[in-house]
mmCIF file of C-alpha atoms and ligand atoms in Angstrom:
data_model
loop_
_atom_site.group_PDB
_atom_site.id
_atom_site.type_symbol
_atom_site.label_atom_id
_atom_site.label_comp_id
_atom_site.label_asym_id
_atom_site.label_seq_id
_atom_site.Cartn_x
_atom_site.Cartn_y
_atom_site.Cartn_z
ATOM 1 C CA UNK I 1 102.316 -11.147 37.073
ATOM 2 C CA UNK I 2 102.172 -13.831 34.491
ATOM 3 C CA UNK I 3 99.770 -14.048 31.589
ATOM 4 C CA UNK I 4 98.383 -17.289 33.000
ATOM 5 C CA UNK I 5 96.795 -15.744 36.014
ATOM 6 C CA UNK I 6 93.015 -15.769 35.968
ATOM 7 C CA UNK I 7 91.583 -12.447 34.914
ATOM 8 C CA UNK I 8 89.661 -11.937 38.104
ATOM 9 C CA UNK I 9 92.879 -12.084 40.146
ATOM 10 C CA UNK I 10 94.874 -9.766 37.905
ATOM 11 C CA UNK I 11 93.234 -6.659 39.351
ATOM 12 C CA UNK I 12 93.206 -8.017 42.931
ATOM 13 C CA UNK I 13 94.711 -5.690 45.549
ATOM 14 C CA UNK I 14 96.330 -7.718 48.210
ATOM 15 C CA UNK I 15 96.693 -6.774 51.824
ATOM 16 C CA UNK I 16 99.925 -5.038 52.954
ATOM 17 C CA UNK I 17 100.986 -6.428 56.381
ATOM 18 C CA UNK I 18 102.805 -4.103 58.839
ATOM 19 C CA UNK I 19 106.624 -4.138 58.578
ATOM 20 C CA UNK I 20 108.392 -7.154 60.163
ATOM 21 C CA UNK I 21 112.039 -5.985 60.280
ATOM 22 C CA UNK I 22 114.529 -8.868 60.345
ATOM 23 C CA UNK I 23 116.822 -7.187 62.763
ATOM 24 C CA UNK I 24 115.415 -7.003 66.217
ATOM 25 C CA UNK I 25 116.737 -3.594 66.963
ATOM 26 C CA UNK I 26 113.306 -1.849 66.621
ATOM 27 C CA UNK I 27 110.723 -1.192 69.272
ATOM 28 C CA UNK I 28 107.821 -2.671 67.374
ATOM 29 C CA UNK I 29 104.582 -0.873 68.042
ATOM 30 C CA UNK I 30 103.232 -1.366 64.518
ATOM 31 C CA UNK I 31 101.334 -4.741 64.312
ATOM 32 C CA UNK I 32 99.513 -5.037 67.614
ATOM 33 C CA UNK I 33 101.440 -8.023 68.786
ATOM 34 C CA UNK I 34 101.928 -8.646 72.512
ATOM 35 C CA UNK I 35 105.108 -7.385 74.064
ATOM 36 C CA UNK I 36 104.968 -10.400 76.398
ATOM 37 C CA UNK I 37 106.002 -13.969 75.755
ATOM 38 C CA UNK I 38 103.432 -16.781 75.986
ATOM 39 C CA UNK I 39 102.822 -18.108 79.519
ATOM 40 C CA UNK I 40 105.627 -20.291 80.881
ATOM 41 C CA UNK I 41 103.563 -23.466 80.579
ATOM 42 C CA UNK I 42 102.998 -22.761 76.932
ATOM 43 C CA UNK I 43 106.646 -22.563 76.042
ATOM 44 C CA UNK I 44 107.422 -25.515 78.274
ATOM 45 C CA UNK I 45 104.937 -27.595 76.138
ATOM 46 C CA UNK I 46 107.393 -27.262 73.161
ATOM 47 C CA UNK I 47 109.366 -30.402 73.942
ATOM 48 C CA UNK I 48 111.737 -32.527 71.860
ATOM 49 C CA UNK I 49 109.191 -35.350 71.937
ATOM 50 C CA UNK I 50 106.493 -33.049 70.460
ATOM 51 C CA UNK I 51 108.963 -31.934 67.726
ATOM 52 C CA UNK I 52 109.516 -35.642 66.882
ATOM 53 C CA UNK I 53 105.777 -36.255 66.620
ATOM 54 C CA UNK I 54 105.713 -33.744 63.718
ATOM 55 C CA UNK I 55 106.087 -36.790 61.489
ATOM 56 C CA UNK I 56 102.360 -37.392 62.075
ATOM 57 C CA UNK I 57 99.525 -35.251 60.802
ATOM 58 C CA UNK I 58 97.746 -33.138 63.345
ATOM 59 C CA UNK I 59 94.192 -34.028 64.510
ATOM 60 C CA UNK I 60 92.065 -32.343 61.768
ATOM 61 C CA UNK I 61 89.127 -31.945 64.222
ATOM 62 C CA UNK I 62 91.202 -30.180 66.804
ATOM 63 C CA UNK I 63 88.979 -31.925 69.378
ATOM 64 C CA UNK I 64 91.075 -31.378 72.485
ATOM 65 C CA UNK I 65 91.486 -27.630 71.926
ATOM 66 C CA UNK I 66 87.870 -27.219 70.940
ATOM 67 C CA UNK I 67 86.714 -28.889 74.160
ATOM 68 C CA UNK I 68 88.970 -26.654 76.244
ATOM 69 C CA UNK I 69 87.686 -23.412 74.508
ATOM 70 C CA UNK I 70 84.097 -24.642 74.842
ATOM 71 C CA UNK I 71 84.681 -25.211 78.610
ATOM 72 C CA UNK I 72 86.063 -21.730 78.958
ATOM 73 C CA UNK I 73 83.111 -20.066 77.323
ATOM 74 C CA UNK I 74 80.349 -22.428 78.464
ATOM 75 C CA UNK I 75 79.355 -23.419 74.978
ATOM 76 C CA UNK I 76 79.523 -26.776 73.096
ATOM 77 C CA UNK I 77 82.515 -28.089 71.111
ATOM 78 C CA UNK I 78 80.159 -27.939 68.086
ATOM 79 C CA UNK I 79 80.022 -24.123 68.559
ATOM 80 C CA UNK I 80 83.811 -23.676 68.036
ATOM 81 C CA UNK I 81 85.730 -23.531 64.745
ATOM 82 C CA UNK I 82 89.516 -23.504 64.771
ATOM 83 C CA UNK I 83 91.658 -21.870 62.123
ATOM 84 C CA UNK I 84 95.164 -21.043 61.020
ATOM 85 C CA UNK I 85 94.920 -17.449 62.224
ATOM 86 C CA UNK I 86 91.493 -15.646 62.298
ATOM 87 C CA UNK I 87 92.116 -14.174 58.847
ATOM 88 C CA UNK I 88 91.289 -17.594 57.409
ATOM 89 C CA UNK I 89 87.845 -17.438 59.073
ATOM 90 C CA UNK I 90 87.207 -13.931 57.684
ATOM 91 C CA UNK I 91 88.220 -15.228 54.248
ATOM 92 C CA UNK I 92 85.876 -18.221 54.521
ATOM 93 C CA UNK I 93 83.029 -16.057 55.622
ATOM 94 C CA UNK I 94 83.300 -13.818 52.612
ATOM 95 C CA UNK I 95 83.509 -16.886 50.442
ATOM 96 C CA UNK I 96 80.532 -18.547 52.115
ATOM 97 C CA UNK I 97 78.117 -15.646 52.961
ATOM 98 C CA UNK I 98 78.948 -12.856 50.574
ATOM 99 C CA UNK I 99 76.624 -13.815 47.723
ATOM 100 C CA UNK I 100 74.502 -10.665 47.919
ATOM 101 C CA UNK I 101 77.326 -8.475 48.976
ATOM 102 C CA UNK I 102 78.905 -7.221 52.238
ATOM 103 C CA UNK I 103 78.781 -4.152 54.404
ATOM 104 C CA UNK I 104 81.512 -2.861 56.735
ATOM 105 C CA UNK I 105 82.785 0.553 58.034
ATOM 106 C CA UNK I 106 84.823 2.806 55.832
ATOM 107 C CA UNK I 107 87.604 2.814 58.443
ATOM 108 C CA UNK I 108 88.289 -0.708 59.620
ATOM 109 C CA UNK I 109 90.510 -3.697 59.247
ATOM 110 C CA UNK I 110 91.853 -3.491 55.620
ATOM 111 C CA UNK I 111 91.637 -7.204 54.973
ATOM 112 C CA UNK I 112 87.829 -7.082 54.627
ATOM 113 C CA UNK I 113 87.976 -5.288 51.330
ATOM 114 C CA UNK I 114 90.691 -7.625 50.226
ATOM 115 C CA UNK I 115 88.690 -10.745 50.906
ATOM 116 C CA UNK I 116 85.665 -9.125 49.210
ATOM 117 C CA UNK I 117 87.867 -8.547 46.107
ATOM 118 C CA UNK I 118 89.204 -12.117 46.273
ATOM 119 C CA UNK I 119 85.777 -13.641 46.140
ATOM 120 C CA UNK I 120 84.057 -11.038 43.905
ATOM 121 C CA UNK I 121 81.790 -9.877 46.672
ATOM 122 C CA UNK I 122 80.447 -6.308 46.076
ATOM 123 C CA UNK I 123 80.822 -4.268 49.211
ATOM 124 C CA UNK I 124 79.595 -1.016 50.649
ATOM 125 C CA UNK I 125 81.599 0.929 53.207
ATOM 126 C CA UNK I 126 79.514 2.808 55.755
ATOM 127 C CA UNK I 127 81.255 5.986 56.889
ATOM 128 C CA UNK I 128 81.972 6.129 60.503
ATOM 129 C CA UNK I 129 80.663 9.192 62.417
ATOM 130 C CA UNK I 130 82.934 12.202 62.762
ATOM 131 C CA UNK I 131 84.277 10.912 66.030
ATOM 132 C CA UNK I 132 84.907 7.449 64.432
ATOM 133 C CA UNK I 133 82.029 5.810 66.332
ATOM 134 C CA UNK I 134 79.797 3.409 64.383
ATOM 135 C CA UNK I 135 76.176 4.367 63.796
ATOM 136 C CA UNK I 136 74.351 1.005 64.347
ATOM 137 C CA UNK I 137 71.380 2.091 62.226
ATOM 138 C CA UNK I 138 73.602 2.064 59.156
ATOM 139 C CA UNK I 139 73.711 -1.701 59.505
ATOM 140 C CA UNK I 140 69.911 -2.304 59.821
ATOM 141 C CA UNK I 141 68.100 -4.316 57.114
ATOM 142 C CA UNK I 142 71.072 -4.477 54.784
ATOM 143 C CA UNK I 143 70.399 -7.908 53.199
ATOM 144 C CA UNK I 144 74.101 -8.495 52.954
ATOM 145 C CA UNK I 145 76.927 -10.021 55.038
ATOM 146 C CA UNK I 146 77.723 -7.573 57.853
ATOM 147 C CA UNK I 147 81.273 -7.456 59.176
ATOM 148 C CA UNK I 148 82.150 -5.350 62.200
ATOM 149 C CA UNK I 149 85.458 -5.373 64.079
ATOM 150 C CA UNK I 150 84.528 -4.837 67.790
ATOM 151 C CA UNK I 151 86.531 -3.026 69.102
ATOM 152 C CA UNK I 152 87.160 -1.594 65.671
ATOM 153 C CA UNK I 153 90.541 -1.259 64.240
ATOM 154 C CA UNK I 154 92.527 0.982 63.877
ATOM 155 C CA UNK I 155 90.196 3.272 66.068
ATOM 156 C CA UNK I 156 89.955 1.025 69.243
ATOM 157 C CA UNK I 157 86.323 2.150 69.698
ATOM 158 C CA UNK I 158 83.733 -0.393 70.795
ATOM 159 C CA UNK I 159 80.073 -0.885 69.931
ATOM 160 C CA UNK I 160 77.839 -1.992 72.930
ATOM 161 C CA UNK I 161 76.483 -5.615 72.982
ATOM 162 C CA UNK I 162 73.032 -4.036 72.903
ATOM 163 C CA UNK I 163 73.829 -2.260 69.597
ATOM 164 C CA UNK I 164 75.229 -5.455 68.144
ATOM 165 C CA UNK I 165 72.075 -7.249 69.197
ATOM 166 C CA UNK I 166 69.908 -4.619 67.398
ATOM 167 C CA UNK I 167 71.990 -5.256 64.212
ATOM 168 C CA UNK I 168 71.469 -9.014 64.562
ATOM 169 C CA UNK I 169 67.712 -8.614 65.113
ATOM 170 C CA UNK I 170 67.386 -6.508 61.938
ATOM 171 C CA UNK I 171 69.400 -8.873 59.702
ATOM 172 C CA UNK I 172 67.882 -12.232 60.421
ATOM 173 C CA UNK I 173 68.376 -13.492 56.877
ATOM 174 C CA UNK I 174 72.087 -12.670 56.712
ATOM 175 C CA UNK I 175 75.215 -13.454 58.661
ATOM 176 C CA UNK I 176 76.503 -10.806 61.044
ATOM 177 C CA UNK I 177 80.224 -11.442 61.687
ATOM 178 C CA UNK I 178 81.785 -9.668 64.765
ATOM 179 C CA UNK I 179 85.572 -9.715 64.711
ATOM 180 C CA UNK I 180 86.651 -9.609 68.355
ATOM 181 C CA UNK I 181 90.420 -9.650 67.797
ATOM 182 C CA UNK I 182 90.817 -6.933 70.531
ATOM 183 C CA UNK I 183 87.926 -7.749 72.826
ATOM 184 C CA UNK I 184 90.131 -8.849 75.722
ATOM 185 C CA UNK I 185 91.590 -5.369 76.191
ATOM 186 C CA UNK I 186 88.361 -3.726 77.462
ATOM 187 C CA UNK I 187 85.565 -4.550 75.099
ATOM 188 C CA UNK I 188 82.498 -6.701 75.905
ATOM 189 C CA UNK I 189 82.062 -9.965 73.924
ATOM 190 C CA UNK I 190 78.774 -10.778 72.233
ATOM 191 C CA UNK I 191 79.328 -14.558 72.049
ATOM 192 C CA UNK I 192 76.540 -15.261 74.620
ATOM 193 C CA UNK I 193 74.137 -14.006 71.864
ATOM 194 C CA UNK I 194 74.884 -17.151 69.722
ATOM 195 C CA UNK I 195 72.260 -18.948 71.699
ATOM 196 C CA UNK I 196 69.558 -16.619 70.444
ATOM 197 C CA UNK I 197 70.833 -15.602 67.001
ATOM 198 C CA UNK I 198 71.429 -18.190 64.373
ATOM 199 C CA UNK I 199 73.107 -15.529 62.178
ATOM 200 C CA UNK I 200 75.869 -14.498 64.597
ATOM 201 C CA UNK I 201 79.469 -15.513 63.961
ATOM 202 C CA UNK I 202 82.047 -14.243 66.516
ATOM 203 C CA UNK I 203 85.688 -14.351 65.391
ATOM 204 C CA UNK I 204 88.578 -14.518 67.840
ATOM 205 C CA UNK I 205 92.402 -14.825 67.628
ATOM 206 C CA UNK I 206 95.313 -15.930 69.841
ATOM 207 C CA UNK I 207 97.486 -13.422 68.040
ATOM 208 C CA UNK I 208 96.944 -10.376 70.192
ATOM 209 C CA UNK I 209 95.851 -10.974 73.856
ATOM 210 C CA UNK I 210 97.234 -14.602 73.809
ATOM 211 C CA UNK I 211 100.688 -13.624 72.787
ATOM 212 C CA UNK I 212 100.758 -16.170 69.946
ATOM 213 C CA UNK I 213 100.843 -14.234 66.624
ATOM 214 C CA UNK I 214 103.623 -16.419 65.257
ATOM 215 C CA UNK I 215 101.694 -19.610 66.085
ATOM 216 C CA UNK I 216 98.797 -18.672 63.774
ATOM 217 C CA UNK I 217 95.690 -19.691 65.645
ATOM 218 C CA UNK I 218 92.189 -18.272 65.467
ATOM 219 C CA UNK I 219 88.708 -19.513 66.249
ATOM 220 C CA UNK I 220 85.065 -18.736 65.752
ATOM 221 C CA UNK I 221 82.167 -19.065 68.195
ATOM 222 C CA UNK I 222 78.802 -19.511 66.567
ATOM 223 C CA UNK I 223 75.700 -21.625 66.170
ATOM 224 C CA UNK I 224 76.520 -25.197 65.104
ATOM 225 C CA UNK I 225 75.123 -24.698 61.621
ATOM 226 C CA UNK I 226 77.490 -21.788 60.866
ATOM 227 C CA UNK I 227 80.432 -23.735 62.318
ATOM 228 C CA UNK I 228 79.465 -26.633 60.096
ATOM 229 C CA UNK I 229 79.624 -24.351 57.001
ATOM 230 C CA UNK I 230 83.149 -23.332 57.910
ATOM 231 C CA UNK I 231 84.170 -26.975 58.477
ATOM 232 C CA UNK I 232 82.794 -27.821 55.047
ATOM 233 C CA UNK I 233 85.006 -25.217 53.422
ATOM 234 C CA UNK I 234 87.965 -26.311 55.445
ATOM 235 C CA UNK I 235 87.639 -29.923 54.466
ATOM 236 C CA UNK I 236 87.451 -28.675 50.874
ATOM 237 C CA UNK I 237 90.680 -26.786 51.095
ATOM 238 C CA UNK I 238 93.087 -27.881 53.871
ATOM 239 C CA UNK I 239 91.894 -30.221 56.640
ATOM 240 C CA UNK I 240 95.342 -30.072 58.319
ATOM 241 C CA UNK I 241 95.366 -26.295 58.435
ATOM 242 C CA UNK I 242 96.591 -26.039 61.964
ATOM 243 C CA UNK I 243 99.914 -27.719 62.767
ATOM 244 C CA UNK I 244 100.432 -30.009 65.781
ATOM 245 C CA UNK I 245 102.608 -27.642 67.715
ATOM 246 C CA UNK I 246 100.085 -24.807 67.410
ATOM 247 C CA UNK I 247 97.188 -27.045 68.519
ATOM 248 C CA UNK I 248 99.339 -28.048 71.571
ATOM 249 C CA UNK I 249 100.299 -24.515 72.415
ATOM 250 C CA UNK I 250 96.601 -23.457 72.092
ATOM 251 C CA UNK I 251 95.612 -25.992 74.695
ATOM 252 C CA UNK I 252 98.269 -24.858 77.133
ATOM 253 C CA UNK I 253 97.246 -21.195 76.453
ATOM 254 C CA UNK I 254 93.558 -21.889 77.373
ATOM 255 C CA UNK I 255 94.825 -23.493 80.653
ATOM 256 C CA UNK I 256 96.962 -20.366 81.487
ATOM 257 C CA UNK I 257 93.956 -18.012 81.402
ATOM 258 C CA UNK I 258 95.046 -16.255 84.618
ATOM 259 C CA UNK I 259 98.440 -15.296 83.085
ATOM 260 C CA UNK I 260 96.833 -13.750 80.081
ATOM 261 C CA UNK I 261 94.293 -11.826 82.149
ATOM 262 C CA UNK I 262 97.129 -10.320 84.130
ATOM 263 C CA UNK I 263 98.965 -9.327 80.896
ATOM 264 C CA UNK I 264 95.833 -7.744 79.461
ATOM 265 C CA UNK I 265 95.427 -5.757 82.691
ATOM 266 C CA UNK I 266 98.984 -4.581 82.345
ATOM 267 C CA UNK I 267 98.374 -3.470 78.723
ATOM 268 C CA UNK I 268 95.271 -1.593 79.901
ATOM 269 C CA UNK I 269 97.244 0.184 82.652
ATOM 270 C CA UNK I 270 100.116 1.188 80.274
ATOM 271 C CA UNK I 271 97.570 2.266 77.634
ATOM 272 C CA UNK I 272 96.019 4.750 80.127
ATOM 273 C CA UNK I 273 99.473 6.116 81.107
ATOM 274 C CA UNK I 274 100.486 6.529 77.529
ATOM 275 C CA UNK I 275 97.237 8.214 76.515
ATOM 276 C CA UNK I 276 97.606 10.689 79.349
ATOM 277 C CA UNK I 277 101.120 11.492 78.334
ATOM 278 C CA UNK I 278 100.201 11.917 74.713
ATOM 279 C CA UNK I 279 97.374 14.275 75.627
ATOM 280 C CA UNK I 280 99.776 16.396 77.559
ATOM 281 C CA UNK I 281 101.844 16.656 74.419
ATOM 282 C CA UNK I 282 98.788 17.963 72.547
ATOM 283 C CA UNK I 283 97.677 14.766 70.816
ATOM 284 C CA UNK I 284 94.100 13.901 70.085
ATOM 285 C CA UNK I 285 93.740 10.364 71.517
ATOM 286 C CA UNK I 286 90.714 8.276 70.466
ATOM 287 C CA UNK I 287 89.415 6.324 73.547
ATOM 288 C CA UNK I 288 90.609 2.755 73.162
ATOM 289 C CA UNK I 289 89.427 -0.578 74.257
ATOM 290 C CA UNK I 290 92.170 -2.305 72.301
ATOM 291 C CA UNK I 291 95.912 -2.911 72.718
ATOM 292 C CA UNK I 292 96.757 0.197 70.572
ATOM 293 C CA UNK I 293 96.005 3.948 70.549
ATOM 294 C CA UNK I 294 94.813 5.892 67.505
ATOM 295 C CA UNK I 295 96.340 9.261 67.813
ATOM 296 C CA UNK I 296 96.778 12.560 66.006
ATOM 297 C CA UNK I 297 99.135 15.445 66.621
ATOM 298 C CA UNK I 298 98.164 18.945 65.609
ATOM 299 C CA UNK I 299 101.856 19.677 65.120
ATOM 300 C CA UNK I 300 103.188 16.849 62.899
ATOM 301 C CA UNK I 301 101.491 14.771 60.203
ATOM 302 C CA UNK I 302 100.980 11.082 60.521
ATOM 303 C CA UNK I 303 103.538 10.125 57.874
ATOM 304 C CA UNK I 304 106.153 12.591 59.183
ATOM 305 C CA UNK I 305 105.884 11.168 62.729
ATOM 306 C CA UNK I 306 106.024 7.653 61.502
ATOM 307 C CA UNK I 307 109.277 8.491 59.660
ATOM 308 C CA UNK I 308 110.798 10.386 62.506
ATOM 309 C CA UNK I 309 110.085 7.493 64.910
ATOM 310 C CA UNK I 310 111.491 4.995 62.462
ATOM 311 C CA UNK I 311 114.778 6.970 62.366
ATOM 312 C CA UNK I 312 114.805 6.456 66.095
ATOM 313 C CA UNK I 313 114.174 2.740 65.645
ATOM 314 C CA UNK I 314 110.626 2.856 66.758
ATOM 315 C CA UNK I 315 107.947 1.418 64.431
ATOM 316 C CA UNK I 316 104.288 2.575 64.464
ATOM 317 C CA UNK I 317 101.626 2.379 61.782
ATOM 318 C CA UNK I 318 100.551 5.023 59.341
ATOM 319 C CA UNK I 319 97.763 4.615 56.828
ATOM 320 C CA UNK I 320 97.432 6.293 53.499
ATOM 321 C CA UNK I 321 93.648 6.466 53.513
ATOM 322 C CA UNK I 322 92.516 10.105 53.175
ATOM 323 C CA UNK I 323 90.364 10.234 56.220
ATOM 324 C CA UNK I 324 93.039 8.896 58.558
ATOM 325 C CA UNK I 325 96.280 10.026 57.120
ATOM 326 C CA UNK I 326 96.933 12.449 59.978
ATOM 327 C CA UNK I 327 96.760 9.679 62.470
ATOM 328 C CA UNK I 328 99.090 6.925 63.752
ATOM 329 C CA UNK I 329 98.212 3.688 65.308
ATOM 330 C CA UNK I 330 100.493 2.832 68.125
ATOM 331 C CA UNK I 331 100.538 -0.621 69.632
ATOM 332 C CA UNK I 332 100.858 -0.675 73.489
ATOM 333 C CA UNK I 333 104.184 -2.275 74.447
ATOM 334 C CA UNK I 334 105.724 -2.655 77.887
ATOM 335 C CA UNK I 335 105.905 0.318 80.239
ATOM 336 C CA UNK I 336 109.638 0.668 79.254
ATOM 337 C CA UNK I 337 108.927 0.633 75.550
ATOM 338 C CA UNK I 338 106.105 3.214 75.858
ATOM 339 C CA UNK I 339 108.408 5.442 77.994
ATOM 340 C CA UNK I 340 110.966 5.288 75.160
ATOM 341 C CA UNK I 341 108.187 6.003 72.626
ATOM 342 C CA UNK I 342 106.859 9.012 74.598
ATOM 343 C CA UNK I 343 110.376 10.413 74.975
ATOM 344 C CA UNK I 344 111.090 10.024 71.255
ATOM 345 C CA UNK I 345 107.835 11.855 70.435
ATOM 346 C CA UNK I 346 108.814 14.703 72.827
ATOM 347 C CA UNK I 347 112.171 15.044 71.118
ATOM 348 C CA UNK I 348 110.667 15.022 67.662
ATOM 349 C CA UNK I 349 108.081 17.722 68.623
ATOM 350 C CA UNK I 350 110.897 19.847 70.125
ATOM 351 C CA UNK I 351 112.942 19.602 66.979
ATOM 352 C CA UNK I 352 110.208 20.872 64.734
ATOM 353 C CA UNK I 353 109.475 23.945 66.883
HETATM 354 C C1 PLP A 1 95.087 -8.845 63.912
HETATM 355 C C2 PLP A 1 93.636 -8.977 63.432
HETATM 356 C C3 PLP A 1 93.029 -10.125 62.964
HETATM 357 C C4 PLP A 1 93.711 -11.386 62.566
HETATM 358 O O1 PLP A 1 94.696 -11.842 63.094
HETATM 359 P P1 PLP A 1 95.259 -13.394 62.902
HETATM 360 O O2 PLP A 1 96.635 -13.216 63.310
HETATM 361 O O3 PLP A 1 95.047 -13.794 61.427
HETATM 362 O O4 PLP A 1 94.430 -14.200 63.855
HETATM 363 C C5 PLP A 1 91.692 -10.085 62.535
HETATM 364 N N1 PLP A 1 90.964 -8.942 62.718
HETATM 365 C C6 PLP A 1 91.580 -7.846 63.169
HETATM 366 C C7 PLP A 1 90.701 -6.592 63.252
HETATM 367 C C8 PLP A 1 92.872 -7.770 63.502
HETATM 368 O O5 PLP A 1 93.414 -6.618 63.927
#
């Protein structure tokens, strides 16, 4: 760190992304990417002609993609905001709406606290219940920006749309941001509520269920006024934040909806199989609506299991946070990958007994 850095950034604790090993020899179950490639029509859209068009700036309004997404959800194009990954939207929301502070669960996506730190937003972490469920009443009348991942990460547990609506009703003067990164794997979206709640911002990503983590594409669905706020910040930072190829791939992705629904169905099926197998091995498995399982073995600690799996070239996630250090978050891969994972776990447990 140089002596030139602004004082408020010197103490900033940045986010630590999951490992991205350079050699492809690992079974990667650590960052909730899809094990499937994008739909064939999406990869086919990457033509030489499109590569040559990279000499031109992209459309800063992203009009064509906004219209496709608006059509898919039955909202207006003015209700859609596009971003370079959904993390940018979370960042902008803390910047824009965090003036009187923010509230989110103690166990959730680690980036929320980082964005709060970045923008000097004081935040309160509401402890999840003992079973990791969210108590909606903790979020009533908070007079702060409320941020909830639904399904939550890394637990995979969902809050009902009814509970989200209660939270919206009791925080009319502040924005409630619902991060739906994992909603396509079994959760229920609350975006239809944007018609009735001017304070609701729903955040989505193409990174997980749309097999496009490397493309960096996220979007928000919300009332036109909130979308306008985000646009204002975008045009004050980087109007060309989404590159031409990603916009193009995004459009092809929306048109291949059937492919992605099928792949999500496959993840849900393999998730159930993996959960059953882990329970047989004595694991506690948190019920998941996401493309990962949050699991704890009574026989081996979270860090020890992470290390033993890594030796076998399988990557899962382990967190240092006290309350969840006995757990691992395991992304659902293909049926073959999960078979290899379960066999490795069996071997590891046999070795320690
Ligand atoms: C993965 C993830 C995101 C963001 O992903 P992007 O790749 O930036 O779109 C946002 N929220 C949660 C809870 C996530 O797990």
